[in-house]
Short mmCIF file of C-alpha atoms and ligand atoms in Angstrom, two decimals:
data_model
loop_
_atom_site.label_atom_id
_atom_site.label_comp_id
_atom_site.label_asym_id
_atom_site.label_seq_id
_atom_site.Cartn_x
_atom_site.Cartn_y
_atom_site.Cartn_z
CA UNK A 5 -12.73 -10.61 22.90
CA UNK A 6 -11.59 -12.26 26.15
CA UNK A 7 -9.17 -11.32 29.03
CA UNK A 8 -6.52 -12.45 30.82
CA UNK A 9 -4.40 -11.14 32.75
CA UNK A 10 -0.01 -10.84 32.51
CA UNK A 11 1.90 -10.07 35.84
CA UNK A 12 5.00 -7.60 35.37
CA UNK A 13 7.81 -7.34 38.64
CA UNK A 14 9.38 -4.52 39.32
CA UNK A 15 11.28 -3.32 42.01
CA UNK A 16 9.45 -5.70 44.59
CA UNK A 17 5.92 -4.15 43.18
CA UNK A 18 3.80 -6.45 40.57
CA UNK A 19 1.21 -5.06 38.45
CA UNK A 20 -1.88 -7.05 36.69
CA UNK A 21 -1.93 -6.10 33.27
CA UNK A 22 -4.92 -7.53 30.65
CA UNK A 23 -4.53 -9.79 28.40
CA UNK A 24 -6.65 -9.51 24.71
CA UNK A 25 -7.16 -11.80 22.73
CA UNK A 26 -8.35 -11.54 19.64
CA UNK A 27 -10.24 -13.69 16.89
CA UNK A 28 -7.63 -15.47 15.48
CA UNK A 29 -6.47 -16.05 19.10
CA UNK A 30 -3.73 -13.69 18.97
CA UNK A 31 -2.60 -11.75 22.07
CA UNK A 32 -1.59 -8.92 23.22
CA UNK A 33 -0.73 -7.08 26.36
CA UNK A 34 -2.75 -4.27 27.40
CA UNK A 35 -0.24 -1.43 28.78
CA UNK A 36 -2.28 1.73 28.19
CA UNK A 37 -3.00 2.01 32.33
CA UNK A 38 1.01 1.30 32.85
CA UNK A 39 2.62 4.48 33.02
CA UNK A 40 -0.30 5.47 35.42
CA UNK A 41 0.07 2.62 38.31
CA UNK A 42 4.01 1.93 37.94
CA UNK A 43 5.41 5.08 36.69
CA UNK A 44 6.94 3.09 33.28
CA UNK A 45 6.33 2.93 29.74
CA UNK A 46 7.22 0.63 27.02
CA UNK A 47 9.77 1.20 24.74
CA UNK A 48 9.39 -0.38 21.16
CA UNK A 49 11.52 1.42 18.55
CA UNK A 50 9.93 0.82 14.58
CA UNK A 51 6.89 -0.62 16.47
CA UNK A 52 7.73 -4.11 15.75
CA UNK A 53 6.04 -5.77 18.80
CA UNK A 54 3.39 -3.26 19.71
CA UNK A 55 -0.14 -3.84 18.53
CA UNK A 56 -1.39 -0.15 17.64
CA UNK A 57 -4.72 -0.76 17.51
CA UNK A 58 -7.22 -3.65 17.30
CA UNK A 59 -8.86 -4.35 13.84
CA UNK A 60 -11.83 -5.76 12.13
CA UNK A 61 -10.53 -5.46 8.50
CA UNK A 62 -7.53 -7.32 7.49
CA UNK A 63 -5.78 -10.65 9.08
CA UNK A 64 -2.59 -11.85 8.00
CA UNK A 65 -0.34 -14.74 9.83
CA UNK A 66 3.62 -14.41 8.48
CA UNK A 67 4.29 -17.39 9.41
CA UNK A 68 1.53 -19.69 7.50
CA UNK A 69 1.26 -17.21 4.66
CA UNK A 70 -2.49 -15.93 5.27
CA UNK A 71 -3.75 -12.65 3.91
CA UNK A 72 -7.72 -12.33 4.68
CA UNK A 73 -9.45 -9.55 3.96
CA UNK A 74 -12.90 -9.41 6.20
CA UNK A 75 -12.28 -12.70 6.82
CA UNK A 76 -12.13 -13.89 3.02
CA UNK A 77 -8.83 -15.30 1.65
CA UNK A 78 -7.12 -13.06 -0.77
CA UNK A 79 -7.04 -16.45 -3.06
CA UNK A 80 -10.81 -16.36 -2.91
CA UNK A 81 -11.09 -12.94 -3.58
CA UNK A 82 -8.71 -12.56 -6.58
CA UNK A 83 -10.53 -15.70 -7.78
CA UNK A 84 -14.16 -14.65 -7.67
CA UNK A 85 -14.30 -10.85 -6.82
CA UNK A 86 -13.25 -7.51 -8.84
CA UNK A 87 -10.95 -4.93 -7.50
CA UNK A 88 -13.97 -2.69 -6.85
CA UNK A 89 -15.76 -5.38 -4.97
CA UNK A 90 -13.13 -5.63 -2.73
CA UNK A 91 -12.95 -1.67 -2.30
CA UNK A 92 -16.61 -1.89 -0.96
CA UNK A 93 -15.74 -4.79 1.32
CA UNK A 94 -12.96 -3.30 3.14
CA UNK A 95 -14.49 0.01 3.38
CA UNK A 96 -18.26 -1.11 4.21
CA UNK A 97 -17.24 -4.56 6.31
CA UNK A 98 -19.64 -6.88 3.65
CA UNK A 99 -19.56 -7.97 -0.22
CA UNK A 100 -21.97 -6.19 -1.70
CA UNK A 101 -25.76 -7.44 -3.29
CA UNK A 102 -25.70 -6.92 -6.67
CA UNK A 103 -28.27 -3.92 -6.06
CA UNK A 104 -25.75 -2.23 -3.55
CA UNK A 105 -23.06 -3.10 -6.02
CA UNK A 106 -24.89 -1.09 -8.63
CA UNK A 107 -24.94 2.16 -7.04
CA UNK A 108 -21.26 1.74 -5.52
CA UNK A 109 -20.54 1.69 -9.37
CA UNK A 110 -22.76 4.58 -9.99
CA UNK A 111 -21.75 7.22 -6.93
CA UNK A 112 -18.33 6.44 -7.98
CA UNK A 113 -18.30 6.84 -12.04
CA UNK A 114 -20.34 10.30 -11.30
CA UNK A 115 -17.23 12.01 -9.48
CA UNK A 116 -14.13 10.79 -12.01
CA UNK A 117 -13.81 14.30 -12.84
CA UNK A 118 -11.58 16.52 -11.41
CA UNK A 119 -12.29 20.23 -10.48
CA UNK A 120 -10.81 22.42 -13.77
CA UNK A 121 -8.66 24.31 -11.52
CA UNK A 122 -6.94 21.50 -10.08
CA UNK A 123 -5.66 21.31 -14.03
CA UNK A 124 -3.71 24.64 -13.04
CA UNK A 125 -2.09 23.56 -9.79
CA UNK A 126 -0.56 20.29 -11.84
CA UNK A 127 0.35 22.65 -14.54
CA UNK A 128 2.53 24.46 -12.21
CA UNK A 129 4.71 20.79 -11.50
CA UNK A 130 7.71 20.16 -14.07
CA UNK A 131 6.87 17.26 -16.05
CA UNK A 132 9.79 14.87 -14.62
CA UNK A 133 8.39 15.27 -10.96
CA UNK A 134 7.96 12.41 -8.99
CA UNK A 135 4.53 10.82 -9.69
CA UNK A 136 4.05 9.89 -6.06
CA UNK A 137 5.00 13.55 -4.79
CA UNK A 138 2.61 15.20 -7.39
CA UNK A 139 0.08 12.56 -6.33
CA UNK A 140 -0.15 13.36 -2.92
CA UNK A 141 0.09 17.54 -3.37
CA UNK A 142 -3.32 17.05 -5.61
CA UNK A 143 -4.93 14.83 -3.32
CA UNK A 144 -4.17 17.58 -0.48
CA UNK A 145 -5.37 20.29 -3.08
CA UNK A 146 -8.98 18.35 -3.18
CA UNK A 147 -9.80 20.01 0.87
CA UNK A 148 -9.68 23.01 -1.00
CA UNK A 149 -12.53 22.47 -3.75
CA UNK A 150 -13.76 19.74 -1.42
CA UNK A 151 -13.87 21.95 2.03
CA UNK A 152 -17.03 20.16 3.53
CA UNK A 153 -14.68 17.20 3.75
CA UNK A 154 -12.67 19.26 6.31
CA UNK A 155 -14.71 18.37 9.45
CA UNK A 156 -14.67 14.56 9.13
CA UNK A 157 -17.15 14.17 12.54
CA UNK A 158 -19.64 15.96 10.29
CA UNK A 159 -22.63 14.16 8.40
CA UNK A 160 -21.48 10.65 7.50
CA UNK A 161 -23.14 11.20 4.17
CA UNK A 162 -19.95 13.80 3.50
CA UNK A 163 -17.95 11.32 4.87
CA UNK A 164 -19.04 8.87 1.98
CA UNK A 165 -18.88 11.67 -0.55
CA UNK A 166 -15.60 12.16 0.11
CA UNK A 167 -14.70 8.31 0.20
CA UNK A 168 -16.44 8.67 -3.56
CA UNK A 169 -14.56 11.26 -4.68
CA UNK A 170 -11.28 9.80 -3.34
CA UNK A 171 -11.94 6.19 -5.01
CA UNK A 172 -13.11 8.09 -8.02
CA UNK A 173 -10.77 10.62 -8.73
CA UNK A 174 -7.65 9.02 -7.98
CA UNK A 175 -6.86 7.24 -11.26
CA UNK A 176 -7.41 10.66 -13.06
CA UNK A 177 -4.89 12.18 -11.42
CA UNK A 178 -2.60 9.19 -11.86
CA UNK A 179 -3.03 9.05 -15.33
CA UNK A 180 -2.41 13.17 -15.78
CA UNK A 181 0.55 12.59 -14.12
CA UNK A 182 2.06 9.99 -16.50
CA UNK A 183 0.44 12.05 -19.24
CA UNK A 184 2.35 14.95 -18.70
CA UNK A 185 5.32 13.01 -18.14
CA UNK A 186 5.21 12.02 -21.76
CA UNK A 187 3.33 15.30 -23.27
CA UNK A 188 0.67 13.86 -24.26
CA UNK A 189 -2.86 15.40 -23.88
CA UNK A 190 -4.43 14.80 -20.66
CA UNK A 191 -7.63 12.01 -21.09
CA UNK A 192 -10.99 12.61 -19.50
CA UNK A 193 -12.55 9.68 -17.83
CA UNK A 194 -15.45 7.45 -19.95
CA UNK A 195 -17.64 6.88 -16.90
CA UNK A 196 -19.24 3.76 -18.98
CA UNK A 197 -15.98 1.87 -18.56
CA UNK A 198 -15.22 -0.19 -15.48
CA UNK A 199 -12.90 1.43 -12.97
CA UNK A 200 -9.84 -0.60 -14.46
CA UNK A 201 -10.80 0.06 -18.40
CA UNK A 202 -11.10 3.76 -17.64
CA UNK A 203 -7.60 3.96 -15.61
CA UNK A 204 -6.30 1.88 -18.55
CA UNK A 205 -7.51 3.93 -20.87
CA UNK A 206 -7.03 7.43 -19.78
CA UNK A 207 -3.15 6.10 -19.38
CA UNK A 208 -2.65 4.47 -22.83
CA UNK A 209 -5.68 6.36 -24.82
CA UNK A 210 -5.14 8.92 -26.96
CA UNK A 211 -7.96 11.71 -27.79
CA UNK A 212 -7.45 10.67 -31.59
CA UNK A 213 -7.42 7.11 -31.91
CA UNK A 214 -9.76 4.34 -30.31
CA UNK A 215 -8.45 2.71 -27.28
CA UNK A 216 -8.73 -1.24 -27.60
CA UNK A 217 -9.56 -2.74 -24.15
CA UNK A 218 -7.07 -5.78 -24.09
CA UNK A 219 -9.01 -8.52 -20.93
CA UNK A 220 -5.90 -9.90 -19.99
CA UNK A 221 -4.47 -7.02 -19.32
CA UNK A 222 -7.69 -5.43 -17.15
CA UNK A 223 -7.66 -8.94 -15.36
CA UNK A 224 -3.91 -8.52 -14.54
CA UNK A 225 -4.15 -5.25 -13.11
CA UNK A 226 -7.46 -6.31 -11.75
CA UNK A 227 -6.20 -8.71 -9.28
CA UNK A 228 -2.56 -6.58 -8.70
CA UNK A 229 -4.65 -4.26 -6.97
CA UNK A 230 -6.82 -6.68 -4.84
CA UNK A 231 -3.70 -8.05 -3.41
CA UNK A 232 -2.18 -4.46 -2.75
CA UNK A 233 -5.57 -3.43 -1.70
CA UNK A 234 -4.99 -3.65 2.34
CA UNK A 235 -1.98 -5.55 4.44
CA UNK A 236 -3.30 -4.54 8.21
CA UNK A 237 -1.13 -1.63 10.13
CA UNK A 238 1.41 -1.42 7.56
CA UNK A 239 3.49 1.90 7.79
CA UNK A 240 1.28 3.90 5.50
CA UNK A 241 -2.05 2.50 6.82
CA UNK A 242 -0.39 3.55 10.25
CA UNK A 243 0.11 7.10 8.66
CA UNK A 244 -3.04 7.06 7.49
CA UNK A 245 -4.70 6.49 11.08
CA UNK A 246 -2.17 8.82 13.14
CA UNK A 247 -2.88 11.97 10.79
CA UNK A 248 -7.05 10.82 11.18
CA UNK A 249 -6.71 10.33 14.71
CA UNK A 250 -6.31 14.23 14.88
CA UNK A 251 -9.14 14.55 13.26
CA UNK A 252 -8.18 16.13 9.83
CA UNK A 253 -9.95 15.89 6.81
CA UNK A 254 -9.81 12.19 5.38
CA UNK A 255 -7.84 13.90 1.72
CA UNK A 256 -4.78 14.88 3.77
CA UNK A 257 -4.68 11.23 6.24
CA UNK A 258 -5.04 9.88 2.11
CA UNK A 259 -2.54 12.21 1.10
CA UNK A 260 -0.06 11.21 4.41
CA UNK A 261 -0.33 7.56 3.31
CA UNK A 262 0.66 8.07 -0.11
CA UNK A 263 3.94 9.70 0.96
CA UNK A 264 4.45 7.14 3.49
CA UNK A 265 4.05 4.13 0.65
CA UNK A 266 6.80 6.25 -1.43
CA UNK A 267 9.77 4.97 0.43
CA UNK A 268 12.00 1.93 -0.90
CA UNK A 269 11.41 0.30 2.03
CA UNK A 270 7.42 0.41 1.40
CA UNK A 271 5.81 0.60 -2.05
CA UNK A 272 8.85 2.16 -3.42
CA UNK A 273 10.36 -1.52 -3.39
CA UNK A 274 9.00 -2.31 -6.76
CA UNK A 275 10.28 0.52 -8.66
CA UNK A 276 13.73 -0.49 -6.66
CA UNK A 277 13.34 -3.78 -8.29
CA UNK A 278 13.43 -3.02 -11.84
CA UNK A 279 16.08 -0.79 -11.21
CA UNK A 280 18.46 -3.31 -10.06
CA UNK A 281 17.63 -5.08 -12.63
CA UNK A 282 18.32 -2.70 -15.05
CA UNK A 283 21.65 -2.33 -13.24
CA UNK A 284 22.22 -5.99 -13.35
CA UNK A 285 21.73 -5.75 -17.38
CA UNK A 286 24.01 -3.03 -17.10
CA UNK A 287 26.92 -4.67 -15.71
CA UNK A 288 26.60 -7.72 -18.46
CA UNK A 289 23.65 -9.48 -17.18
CA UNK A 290 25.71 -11.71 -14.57
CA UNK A 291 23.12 -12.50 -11.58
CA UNK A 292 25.60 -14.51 -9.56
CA UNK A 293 27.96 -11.47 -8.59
CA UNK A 294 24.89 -9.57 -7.60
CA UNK A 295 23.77 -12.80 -5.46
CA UNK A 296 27.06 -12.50 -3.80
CA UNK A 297 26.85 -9.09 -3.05
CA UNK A 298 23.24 -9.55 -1.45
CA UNK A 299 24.65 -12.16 0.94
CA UNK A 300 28.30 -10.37 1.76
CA UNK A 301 27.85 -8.81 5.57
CA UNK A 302 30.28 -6.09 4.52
CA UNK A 303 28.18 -4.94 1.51
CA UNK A 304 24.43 -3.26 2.11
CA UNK A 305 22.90 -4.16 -0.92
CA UNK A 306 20.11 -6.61 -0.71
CA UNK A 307 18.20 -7.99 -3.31
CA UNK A 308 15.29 -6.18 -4.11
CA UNK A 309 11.75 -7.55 -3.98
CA UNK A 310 13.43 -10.26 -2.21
CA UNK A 311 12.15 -11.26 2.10
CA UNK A 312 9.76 -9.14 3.88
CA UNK A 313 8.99 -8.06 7.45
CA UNK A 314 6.05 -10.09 8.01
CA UNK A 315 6.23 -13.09 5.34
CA UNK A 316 8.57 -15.49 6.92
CA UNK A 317 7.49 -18.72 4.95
CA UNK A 318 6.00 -17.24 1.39
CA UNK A 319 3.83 -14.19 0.93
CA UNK A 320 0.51 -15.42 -0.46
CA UNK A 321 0.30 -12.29 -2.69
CA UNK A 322 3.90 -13.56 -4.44
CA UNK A 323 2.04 -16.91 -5.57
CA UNK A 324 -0.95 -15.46 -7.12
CA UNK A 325 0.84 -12.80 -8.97
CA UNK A 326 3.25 -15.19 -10.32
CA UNK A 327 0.93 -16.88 -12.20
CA UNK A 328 -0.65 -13.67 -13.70
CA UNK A 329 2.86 -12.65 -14.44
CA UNK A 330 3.21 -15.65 -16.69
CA UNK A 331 -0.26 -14.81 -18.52
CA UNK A 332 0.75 -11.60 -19.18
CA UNK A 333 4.26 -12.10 -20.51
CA UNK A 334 2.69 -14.69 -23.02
CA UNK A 335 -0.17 -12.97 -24.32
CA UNK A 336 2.14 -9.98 -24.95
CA UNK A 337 4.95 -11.93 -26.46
CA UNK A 338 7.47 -9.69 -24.38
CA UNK A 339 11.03 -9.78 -25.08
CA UNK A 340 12.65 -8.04 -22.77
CA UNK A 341 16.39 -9.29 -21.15
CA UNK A 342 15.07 -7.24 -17.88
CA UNK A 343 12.69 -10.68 -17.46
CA UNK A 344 15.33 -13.03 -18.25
CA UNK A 345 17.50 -11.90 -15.48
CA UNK A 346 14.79 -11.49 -13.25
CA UNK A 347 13.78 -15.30 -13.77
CA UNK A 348 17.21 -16.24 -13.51
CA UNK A 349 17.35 -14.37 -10.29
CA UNK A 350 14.76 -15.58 -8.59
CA UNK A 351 15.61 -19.07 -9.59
CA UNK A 352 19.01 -19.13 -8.44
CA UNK A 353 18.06 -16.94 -4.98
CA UNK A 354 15.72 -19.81 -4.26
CA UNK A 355 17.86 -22.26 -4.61
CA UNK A 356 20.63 -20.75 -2.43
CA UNK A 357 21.21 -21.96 1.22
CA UNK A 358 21.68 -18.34 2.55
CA UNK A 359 18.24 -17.39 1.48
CA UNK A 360 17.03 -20.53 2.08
CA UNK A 361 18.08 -20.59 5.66
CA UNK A 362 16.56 -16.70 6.26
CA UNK A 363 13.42 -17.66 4.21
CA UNK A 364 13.77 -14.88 1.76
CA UNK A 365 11.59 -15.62 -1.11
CA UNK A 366 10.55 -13.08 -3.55
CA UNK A 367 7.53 -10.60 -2.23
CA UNK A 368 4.54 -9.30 -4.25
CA UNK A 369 6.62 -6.32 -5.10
CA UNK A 370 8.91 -8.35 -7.50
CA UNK A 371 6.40 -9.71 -9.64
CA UNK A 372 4.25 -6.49 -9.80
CA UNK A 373 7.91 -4.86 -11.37
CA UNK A 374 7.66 -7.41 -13.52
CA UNK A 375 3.87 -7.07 -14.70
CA UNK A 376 3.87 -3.75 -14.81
CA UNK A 377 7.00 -3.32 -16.78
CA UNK A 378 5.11 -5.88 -19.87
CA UNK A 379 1.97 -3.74 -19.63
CA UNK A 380 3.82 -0.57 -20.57
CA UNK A 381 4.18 1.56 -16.75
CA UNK A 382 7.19 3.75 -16.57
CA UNK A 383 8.88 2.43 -13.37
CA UNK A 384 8.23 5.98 -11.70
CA UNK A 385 4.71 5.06 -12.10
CA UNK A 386 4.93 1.64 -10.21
CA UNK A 387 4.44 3.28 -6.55
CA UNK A 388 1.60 5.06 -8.10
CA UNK A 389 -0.12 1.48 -8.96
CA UNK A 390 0.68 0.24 -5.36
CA UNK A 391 -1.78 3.54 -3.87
CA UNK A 392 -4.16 3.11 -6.37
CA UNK A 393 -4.46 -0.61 -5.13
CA UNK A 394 -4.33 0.82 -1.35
CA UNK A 395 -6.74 2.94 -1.43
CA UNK A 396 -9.66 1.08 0.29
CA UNK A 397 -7.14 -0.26 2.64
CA UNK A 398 -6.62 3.20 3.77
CA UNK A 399 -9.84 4.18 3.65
CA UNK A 400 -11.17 1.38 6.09
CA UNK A 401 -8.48 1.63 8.21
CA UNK A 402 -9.40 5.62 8.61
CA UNK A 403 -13.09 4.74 9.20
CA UNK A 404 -12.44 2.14 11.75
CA UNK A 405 -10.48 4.56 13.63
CA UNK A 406 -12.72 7.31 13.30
CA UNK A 407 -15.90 5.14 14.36
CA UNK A 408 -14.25 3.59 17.44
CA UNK A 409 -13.44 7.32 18.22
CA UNK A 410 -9.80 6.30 18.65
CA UNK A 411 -8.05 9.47 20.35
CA UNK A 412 -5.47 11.57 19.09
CA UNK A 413 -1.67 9.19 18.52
CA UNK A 414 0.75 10.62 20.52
CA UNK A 415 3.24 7.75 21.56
CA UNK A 416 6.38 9.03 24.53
CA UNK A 417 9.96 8.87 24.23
CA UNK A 418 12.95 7.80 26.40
CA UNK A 419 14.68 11.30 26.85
CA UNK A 420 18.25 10.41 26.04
CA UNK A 421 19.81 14.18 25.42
CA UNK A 422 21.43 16.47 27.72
CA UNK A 423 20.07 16.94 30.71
CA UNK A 424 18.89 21.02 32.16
CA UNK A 425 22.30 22.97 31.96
CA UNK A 426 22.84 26.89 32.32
CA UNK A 427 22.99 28.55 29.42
CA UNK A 428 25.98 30.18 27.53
CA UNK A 429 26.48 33.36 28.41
CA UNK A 430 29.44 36.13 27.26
N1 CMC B 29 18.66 -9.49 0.32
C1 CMC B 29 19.68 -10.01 1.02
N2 CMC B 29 19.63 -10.26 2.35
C2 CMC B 29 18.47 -9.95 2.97
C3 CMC B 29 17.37 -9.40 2.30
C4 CMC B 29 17.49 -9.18 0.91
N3 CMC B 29 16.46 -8.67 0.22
N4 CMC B 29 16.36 -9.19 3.18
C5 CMC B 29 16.80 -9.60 4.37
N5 CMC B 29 18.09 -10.07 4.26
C6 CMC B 29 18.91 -10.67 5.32
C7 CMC B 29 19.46 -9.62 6.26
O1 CMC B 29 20.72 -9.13 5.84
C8 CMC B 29 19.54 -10.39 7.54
O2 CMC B 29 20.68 -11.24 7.47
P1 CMC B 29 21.54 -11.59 8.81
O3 CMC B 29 20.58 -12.35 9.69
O4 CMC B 29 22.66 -12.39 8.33
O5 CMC B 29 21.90 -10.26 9.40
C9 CMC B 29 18.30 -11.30 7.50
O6 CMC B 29 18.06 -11.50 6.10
C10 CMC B 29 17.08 -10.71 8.17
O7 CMC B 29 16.86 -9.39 7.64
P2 CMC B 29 16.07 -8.23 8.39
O8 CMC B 29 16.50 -6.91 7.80
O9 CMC B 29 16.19 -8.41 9.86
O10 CMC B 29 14.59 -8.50 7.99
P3 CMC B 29 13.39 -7.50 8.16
O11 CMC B 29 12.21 -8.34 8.41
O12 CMC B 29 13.69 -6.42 9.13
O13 CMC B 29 13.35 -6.80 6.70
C11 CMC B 29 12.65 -6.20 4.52
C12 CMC B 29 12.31 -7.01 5.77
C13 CMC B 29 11.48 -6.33 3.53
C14 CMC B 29 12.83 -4.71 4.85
C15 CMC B 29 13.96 -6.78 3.89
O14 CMC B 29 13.78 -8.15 3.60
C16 CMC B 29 14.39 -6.00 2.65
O15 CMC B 29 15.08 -4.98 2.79
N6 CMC B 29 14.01 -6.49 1.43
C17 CMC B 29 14.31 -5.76 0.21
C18 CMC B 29 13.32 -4.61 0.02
C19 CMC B 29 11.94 -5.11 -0.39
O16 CMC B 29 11.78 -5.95 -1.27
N7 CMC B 29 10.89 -4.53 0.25
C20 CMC B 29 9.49 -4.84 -0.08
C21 CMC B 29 8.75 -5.44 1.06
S1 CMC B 29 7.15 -6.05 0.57
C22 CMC B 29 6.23 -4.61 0.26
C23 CMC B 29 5.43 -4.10 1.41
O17 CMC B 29 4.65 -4.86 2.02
O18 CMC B 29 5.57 -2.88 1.72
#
């Protein structure tokens, strides 16, 4: 990383502040010694220019539609690597050798279960919770079976246990969740599956029937949760490294991120898709009022799935999932009107001037609606797919943090209330 240095006036007095740059060339202004020599700070509501942290794991460039992971392109990856491949990059920095593969495969198959008495805190949820808010109570319930995760500075081989576990467990819990949704009986994992076959299974199985493994459908899900897998210092990945940086156990940072993603704003986006379309097949299937509505000032309903804060030209994860969309829908032979409009949608929004001239083009979030939709997920289960998929993400991000020692986030405010006054008294 080199230097440079940035000159800020004020009030007749100049101060030198560094310059980084990083690989990729971009730059950023080093402030943290501001406050110190000039008495300011910087004030950056929603953090949209400020540059948390520097980062080894994930690159992405808005504005020429790049997503790298490590420094691979998430076309290369969802081309020639598995979902669990790309786990072990982000969270170990390298692809694996097929020998280090091997046991990455084994130390996580040998923790799918889940601690019987975990069983008893999910039976105590009513089956039409939330998925994402019953998600994130069990993964804070693991410090409690789990307490040698609670020091994270301790050995790094607990450290990786608990990385295991997380990676390991995760889809268990997922799949209880939609299995109790539906009363069904919960599935125990079949450690001789993949990691995908064994989600897939343990979701769709059934204790008395074999479970046919459909490819296309493992593929599909495969490569939706490489491209969900990491997307730099996102808001939950920032969630993630604020609760770490105070050093608690890496379940509850997990367990912080997942309630971060569950926001319409965040992951919650493409459960907020298929619900508009739902409402658009509701109101008689007529895409150009809701088109209008999107682009009337006075009205605050925006099209779902639609622009993103980053992706200013296309978002790279859009294009890829498009095409597995279209795989999927065939080889299932779906019918479903909720596509229909969604096609007609997109179509129509991409050929409109006001979208056009904001660049809104449809994000990963409204294909993934889509996909998931044909393969049988409950909407409420769509955010749920989106933290599976972030998982590593979060993970890496967390160790980064932790192994540059990163202190304790605690950003400052501009005091804007009332000022010292007497109190009341009678
Ligand atoms: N429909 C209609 N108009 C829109 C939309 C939309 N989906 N998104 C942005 N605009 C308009 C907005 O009204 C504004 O217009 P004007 O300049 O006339 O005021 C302009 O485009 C710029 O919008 P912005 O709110 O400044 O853009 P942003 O970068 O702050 O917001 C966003 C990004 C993703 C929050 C927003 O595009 C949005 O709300 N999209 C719908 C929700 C969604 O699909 N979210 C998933 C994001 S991808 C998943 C993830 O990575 O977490």
């Amino acid at each position: 990383m080199s230097e440079n240095t940035a000159q800020l006036t004020y009030q007749g007095n100049t101060y030198d502040l560094p310059v980084v740059k990083g690989s990729e060339d971009e730059l950023g202004v080093d402030i943290s010694k501001l406050r110190a020599t000039s008495g300011l700070i910087t004030l950056d509501v929603g953090f949209k220019n400020t540059g948390s942290t520097t980062s080894e794991v994930t690159f992405l460039d808005g504005e020429k539609g790049i997503l790298r992971y490590r420094g691979y392109s998430i076309e290369d990856l969802c081309e020639h690597s598995t979902f669990s491949e790309v786990a072990y990059l982000l969270i170990n920095g390298e692809l694996p050798t097929a020998q280090e593969f091997e046991q990455f495969k084994v130390d996580i198959s040998r923790h799918t279960l889940v601690h019987e008495n975990v069983r008893k805190i999910f039976d105590g949820f009513p089956a039409d919770a939330h998925p994402m808010g019953v998600l994130s109570s069990l993964v804070t319930s693991l410090t409690a079976f789990h307490p040698e995760s609670l020091d994270p500075n301790r050995d790094p081989k607990m450290v990786d246990l608990t990385i295991h576990r997380l990676i390991a467990k995760l889809p268990t819990l997922a799949s209880w969740v939609y299995k109790k949704s539906i009363g069904h009986p919960l599935m125990y994992p079949e450690n001789k599956l993949g990691y995908i076959e064994n989600f897939m299974k343990m979701m769709f199985g059934l204790p008395v029937e074999d479970y046919e493994i459909d490819p296309i459908l493992v593929d599909a899900l495969d490569k939706l949760l490489i491209l969900h897998a990491d997307h730099e210092q996102n808001c939950s990945a920032a969630t993630v490294r604020v609760v770490g940086s105070s050093q608690a156990s890496l379940y509850v940072a997990i367990a912080a991120g997942i309630n971060a993603l569950w926001g319409p704003l965040h992951g919650g986006a493409n459960q907020a898709v298929i619900e508009m379309l739902e409402d658009i097949h509701a109101s008689g299937g007529n895409v150009d009022k809701f088109i209008e509505k999107a682009k009337d000032p006075e009205d605050p309903f925006r099209l779902m799935g639609f622009g993103h804060r980053v992706y200013k030209n296309f978002d790279p994860r859009a294009k890829i999932i498009k095409k597995h969309a279209d795989a999927v829908l065939d080889k299932l032979g779906i019918n479903d009107p909720l596509l229909e409009i969604a096609k007609g949608l997109e179509e129509k929004a991409l050929n409109d001037e006001y979208f056009k001239a904001r660049k809104l083009y449809p994000n990963v979030d409204f294909y993934s609606g889509i996909i998931y939709k044909a393969m049988g997920f409950p909407t409420e289960m769509f955010t749920v797919l989106f933290a599976l998929g972030r998982l590593p993400g979060w993970i890496a991000q967390w160790k980064e943090s932790r192994n540059l020692n990163q202190p304790i986030s605690r950003p400052r405010q501009i005091y804007t209330g009332e000022v010292a006054r007497p109190y009341p008294t009678k």
